[in-house]
Amino acid sequence: MFGCRSYVESNSYITHLQCSRCGETHPHSGVQTVCVNCGGTLFARYELEGVKSALRRDELSRRAPTFWRYREVLPVVHDENIVSLGEGYTPLYPLMRLGERLGLKLLVKDDGVMPTGSFKARGQTTAVSKAKELGVRRVALASAGNAGGAMAAYAAKAGLEAYVFMPRDAPSVAKLECHVMGAHVYLVDGLINHAAAIVQRLRERYGWFDLSTLKEPYRVEGKKTMGYEVAEQLGWRLPDGWGHWARGHVEGVRGA
Ligand SMILES: [Zn+2]
């Protein structure tokens, strides 16, 4: 039944998935892509009242410094399915000189220290972990940069086959990272949307689970943790303003 937490022994308080466009609910206990009714992106929903009564801030501060410390509001039901390379809880640095010049207190969140060198690790650790939990064996995505390498790294850790479709003129370091991580890499004469169309056309035939942006519900769940980290690092206060990339993550924190 949707809206109820299914696994009382789980650390996750996920209850169901909900279409961001039409509101239709979907179970999280099976492999899901987009809304079966309208093709909209699915968002994970949690029993937040249960999280509120079960979790105390001081307990959180004693947990390991990875973003899986927020596991109550992440979608992986059983901890043994978490595919982690030690990601998250990245530093927050003050930008003193620029801040002084602008008359602001400016901070920058440095996700360059993530295991695969970018914030893309947040989405991929979450999506690959959930894919593993649901029994997926092969993952694929279209990428023009560092999402491909992140997926390849987490798929390698999970023992999943990875297929990456990249525009031929993607940065050579991005292609190399996918190769080194053991992914099957295919170069496409075109842009990322052409690469995405190939994944879409072939995924059923080859049994690939498509981890391309907004083609599955869980990458965004990992990305929201940037907002949680900033809130915790600032003593559970939210900043007055955010850079435009972070705006969605603030909404994630406010929702929680
Ligand atoms: Zn829908």
Short mmCIF file of C-alpha atoms and ligand atoms in Angstrom, two decimals:
data_model
loop_
_atom_site.label_atom_id
_atom_site.label_comp_id
_atom_site.label_asym_id
_atom_site.label_seq_id
_atom_site.Cartn_x
_atom_site.Cartn_y
_atom_site.Cartn_z
CA MET A 1 0.00 0.00 0.00
CA PHE A 2 1.37 3.44 -0.93
CA GLY A 3 1.88 6.03 1.76
CA CYS A 4 2.96 3.47 4.36
CA ARG A 5 6.46 2.55 5.26
CA SER A 6 6.85 -1.06 4.13
CA TYR A 7 10.00 -2.17 5.91
CA VAL A 8 9.86 -1.54 9.63
CA GLU A 9 13.39 -2.94 10.04
CA SER A 10 14.75 -0.46 7.52
CA ASN A 11 16.65 2.74 8.28
CA SER A 12 14.91 4.47 5.38
CA TYR A 13 11.52 6.12 5.88
CA ILE A 14 10.68 6.02 2.18
CA THR A 15 7.00 5.28 1.60
CA HIS A 16 6.38 5.63 -2.15
CA LEU A 17 7.19 7.57 -5.31
CA GLN A 18 5.01 10.37 -6.62
CA CYS A 19 4.83 11.93 -10.07
CA SER A 20 5.99 15.55 -9.97
CA ARG A 21 3.58 16.40 -12.79
CA CYS A 22 0.25 14.55 -12.24
CA GLY A 23 0.64 13.33 -8.64
CA GLU A 24 0.16 9.62 -9.44
CA THR A 25 1.76 7.35 -6.84
CA HIS A 26 4.09 4.46 -7.66
CA PRO A 27 5.64 1.78 -5.39
CA HIS A 28 9.33 2.08 -4.59
CA SER A 29 9.69 -1.66 -4.13
CA GLY A 30 10.13 -2.33 -7.84
CA VAL A 31 12.21 -0.84 -10.66
CA GLN A 32 10.71 2.49 -11.74
CA THR A 33 11.66 4.95 -14.45
CA VAL A 34 9.16 7.80 -15.05
CA CYS A 35 5.41 8.15 -14.42
CA VAL A 36 3.43 5.46 -16.22
CA ASN A 37 0.59 7.95 -16.83
CA CYS A 38 2.31 11.06 -18.10
CA GLY A 39 6.07 10.46 -18.34
CA GLY A 40 6.75 12.93 -15.51
CA THR A 41 9.70 12.63 -13.14
CA LEU A 42 9.05 10.59 -9.99
CA PHE A 43 10.06 11.96 -6.60
CA ALA A 44 10.58 9.82 -3.48
CA ARG A 45 8.28 10.54 -0.54
CA TYR A 46 9.09 9.79 3.11
CA GLU A 47 7.26 9.45 6.39
CA LEU A 48 8.74 12.69 7.70
CA GLU A 49 6.83 12.68 11.01
CA GLY A 50 8.43 9.30 11.77
CA VAL A 51 11.89 10.68 10.94
CA LYS A 52 11.24 13.66 13.21
CA SER A 53 10.45 11.50 16.22
CA ALA A 54 13.14 8.86 15.54
CA LEU A 55 16.16 11.05 14.82
CA ARG A 56 17.88 13.61 17.04
CA ARG A 57 20.40 16.17 15.83
CA ASP A 58 23.01 15.15 18.40
CA GLU A 59 22.78 11.54 17.21
CA LEU A 60 23.32 12.70 13.63
CA SER A 61 26.51 14.52 14.59
CA ARG A 62 28.04 11.27 15.85
CA ARG A 63 27.60 9.45 12.55
CA ALA A 64 30.33 8.89 9.93
CA PRO A 65 31.06 11.98 7.78
CA THR A 66 29.45 10.75 4.56
CA PHE A 67 26.08 11.81 3.27
CA TRP A 68 24.65 8.40 4.13
CA ARG A 69 24.36 9.86 7.65
CA TYR A 70 20.97 11.12 6.36
CA ARG A 71 19.87 7.58 5.50
CA GLU A 72 16.40 8.02 7.03
CA VAL A 73 15.58 10.39 4.15
CA LEU A 74 17.42 8.44 1.46
CA PRO A 75 15.75 5.67 -0.56
CA VAL A 76 17.94 2.62 0.11
CA VAL A 77 15.95 0.27 2.34
CA HIS A 78 18.74 -2.06 3.49
CA ASP A 79 22.12 -0.62 4.43
CA GLU A 80 24.01 -3.56 2.89
CA ASN A 81 22.93 -2.29 -0.54
CA ILE A 82 24.63 1.09 -0.09
CA VAL A 83 27.39 1.45 -2.68
CA SER A 84 29.68 4.04 -1.16
CA LEU A 85 33.11 5.44 -1.95
CA GLY A 86 33.01 7.74 1.08
CA GLU A 87 31.13 10.58 -0.61
CA GLY A 88 29.68 13.67 0.90
CA TYR A 89 30.07 15.93 3.88
CA THR A 90 32.32 18.11 1.75
CA PRO A 91 33.88 21.28 3.19
CA LEU A 92 32.28 24.71 3.27
CA TYR A 93 34.90 27.43 2.75
CA PRO A 94 34.55 31.18 3.41
CA LEU A 95 35.33 33.40 0.41
CA MET A 96 36.82 36.22 2.49
CA ARG A 97 38.20 38.60 -0.16
CA LEU A 98 35.32 38.33 -2.63
CA GLY A 99 32.83 38.52 0.25
CA GLU A 100 34.49 41.71 1.56
CA ARG A 101 34.41 43.28 -1.87
CA LEU A 102 30.68 42.51 -2.23
CA GLY A 103 29.79 43.28 1.40
CA LEU A 104 28.51 39.71 1.93
CA LYS A 105 29.45 36.67 3.95
CA LEU A 106 30.13 34.24 1.11
CA LEU A 107 30.72 30.50 1.43
CA VAL A 108 31.52 27.90 -1.21
CA LYS A 109 30.70 24.20 -0.93
CA ASP A 110 33.61 22.24 -2.40
CA ASP A 111 32.27 19.11 -4.09
CA GLY A 112 35.51 18.88 -6.05
CA VAL A 113 36.76 16.59 -3.27
CA MET A 114 34.07 13.99 -3.95
CA PRO A 115 35.37 10.50 -4.91
CA THR A 116 34.83 11.10 -8.63
CA GLY A 117 35.69 14.81 -8.50
CA SER A 118 32.24 16.36 -8.79
CA PHE A 119 28.74 16.59 -7.30
CA LYS A 120 27.64 13.92 -9.79
CA ALA A 121 28.85 11.33 -7.29
CA ARG A 122 25.92 12.30 -5.03
CA GLY A 123 23.34 11.25 -7.60
CA GLN A 124 25.19 8.18 -8.79
CA THR A 125 25.93 6.63 -5.41
CA THR A 126 22.21 6.88 -4.61
CA ALA A 127 20.90 5.69 -8.00
CA VAL A 128 23.38 2.82 -8.28
CA SER A 129 22.70 1.71 -4.69
CA LYS A 130 18.96 1.64 -5.29
CA ALA A 131 19.45 -0.14 -8.65
CA LYS A 132 21.53 -2.77 -6.87
CA GLU A 133 18.86 -3.14 -4.18
CA LEU A 134 16.22 -3.75 -6.86
CA GLY A 135 18.29 -6.41 -8.64
CA VAL A 136 19.41 -4.38 -11.67
CA ARG A 137 22.46 -5.91 -13.39
CA ARG A 138 23.23 -3.43 -16.21
CA VAL A 139 23.12 0.35 -16.11
CA ALA A 140 23.48 2.86 -18.95
CA LEU A 141 23.46 6.60 -19.40
CA ALA A 142 24.18 9.43 -21.80
CA SER A 143 26.81 11.86 -20.57
CA ALA A 144 28.90 14.68 -21.94
CA GLY A 145 31.09 14.95 -18.85
CA ASN A 146 31.55 13.75 -15.30
CA ALA A 147 28.23 11.88 -14.76
CA GLY A 148 29.55 9.04 -16.93
CA GLY A 149 32.67 8.58 -14.83
CA ALA A 150 30.66 8.75 -11.62
CA MET A 151 28.22 6.09 -12.79
CA ALA A 152 31.09 3.91 -14.03
CA ALA A 153 32.88 4.14 -10.67
CA TYR A 154 29.82 3.23 -8.59
CA ALA A 155 28.76 0.49 -11.01
CA ALA A 156 32.28 -0.99 -10.73
CA LYS A 157 32.03 -0.95 -6.94
CA ALA A 158 28.59 -2.60 -7.11
CA GLY A 159 29.66 -5.20 -9.70
CA LEU A 160 27.18 -3.92 -12.31
CA GLU A 161 27.88 -3.67 -16.04
CA ALA A 162 28.03 -0.02 -17.14
CA TYR A 163 27.38 1.41 -20.62
CA VAL A 164 28.16 5.08 -21.31
CA PHE A 165 27.20 6.94 -24.48
CA MET A 166 29.13 10.19 -24.95
CA PRO A 167 29.38 12.81 -27.69
CA ARG A 168 32.61 12.22 -29.59
CA ASP A 169 33.87 15.69 -28.61
CA ALA A 170 33.30 15.18 -24.86
CA PRO A 171 36.39 16.06 -22.74
CA SER A 172 39.02 13.34 -23.11
CA VAL A 173 39.43 13.11 -19.31
CA ALA A 174 35.73 12.20 -19.00
CA LYS A 175 36.07 9.44 -21.61
CA LEU A 176 39.24 8.14 -19.96
CA GLU A 177 37.61 8.04 -16.53
CA CYS A 178 34.81 5.81 -17.88
CA HIS A 179 37.32 3.47 -19.56
CA VAL A 180 39.49 3.22 -16.45
CA MET A 181 36.44 2.37 -14.34
CA GLY A 182 35.64 -0.52 -16.66
CA ALA A 183 32.56 0.88 -18.43
CA HIS A 184 31.68 0.06 -22.04
CA VAL A 185 32.10 3.46 -23.72
CA TYR A 186 30.45 4.39 -27.04
CA LEU A 187 31.19 7.67 -28.81
CA VAL A 188 28.34 9.33 -30.66
CA ASP A 189 28.57 11.75 -33.60
CA GLY A 190 26.25 14.38 -32.16
CA LEU A 191 25.18 16.06 -28.94
CA ILE A 192 24.14 14.58 -25.59
CA ASN A 193 20.50 14.45 -26.70
CA HIS A 194 21.53 12.20 -29.58
CA ALA A 195 23.42 9.97 -27.11
CA ALA A 196 20.34 9.91 -24.86
CA ALA A 197 18.13 8.89 -27.79
CA ILE A 198 20.39 5.89 -28.47
CA VAL A 199 20.18 4.76 -24.83
CA GLN A 200 16.41 5.16 -24.96
CA ARG A 201 16.14 3.16 -28.20
CA LEU A 202 18.35 0.27 -27.10
CA ARG A 203 17.75 -0.03 -23.34
CA GLU A 204 14.93 -2.57 -23.57
CA ARG A 205 16.69 -4.74 -26.12
CA TYR A 206 19.86 -5.02 -24.02
CA GLY A 207 18.31 -4.93 -20.56
CA TRP A 208 19.94 -1.67 -19.50
CA PHE A 209 18.51 0.39 -16.67
CA ASP A 210 18.69 4.02 -17.84
CA LEU A 211 20.41 6.28 -15.29
CA SER A 212 20.35 9.36 -17.52
CA THR A 213 19.21 12.65 -15.95
CA LEU A 214 15.56 12.51 -14.79
CA LYS A 215 14.98 9.06 -16.36
CA GLU A 216 14.83 7.43 -12.93
CA PRO A 217 13.77 8.70 -9.48
CA TYR A 218 16.91 8.46 -7.33
CA ARG A 219 19.75 10.62 -8.65
CA VAL A 220 17.96 13.69 -7.36
CA GLU A 221 17.67 12.06 -3.92
CA GLY A 222 21.46 12.03 -3.67
CA LYS A 223 21.81 15.60 -4.91
CA LYS A 224 19.48 16.97 -2.21
CA THR A 225 21.99 15.93 0.45
CA MET A 226 24.10 18.95 -0.46
CA GLY A 227 21.35 21.05 1.11
CA TYR A 228 21.23 18.88 4.23
CA GLU A 229 24.99 19.16 4.65
CA VAL A 230 24.97 22.95 4.31
CA ALA A 231 22.16 23.21 6.87
CA GLU A 232 24.00 20.97 9.35
CA GLN A 233 27.34 22.74 8.79
CA LEU A 234 25.67 26.08 9.51
CA GLY A 235 24.16 24.82 12.78
CA TRP A 236 20.78 24.01 11.17
CA ARG A 237 20.29 27.44 9.71
CA LEU A 238 19.73 27.96 5.98
CA PRO A 239 21.69 30.61 4.09
CA ASP A 240 19.89 33.82 3.03
CA GLY A 241 20.75 33.19 -0.59
CA TRP A 242 22.14 30.39 -2.73
CA GLY A 243 23.84 30.09 -6.08
CA HIS A 244 21.35 29.08 -8.75
CA TRP A 245 22.54 25.47 -8.95
CA ALA A 246 21.82 24.95 -5.27
CA ARG A 247 18.29 26.37 -5.32
CA GLY A 248 16.65 22.96 -5.86
CA HIS A 249 18.58 21.52 -2.97
CA VAL A 250 17.29 24.23 -0.65
CA GLU A 251 13.77 23.21 -1.60
CA GLY A 252 14.75 19.64 -0.67
CA VAL A 253 15.80 20.79 2.79
CA ARG A 254 12.70 22.92 3.29
CA GLY A 255 10.56 19.92 2.26
CA ALA A 256 12.27 17.78 4.86
ZN ZN B 1 2.42 11.59 -13.97
#
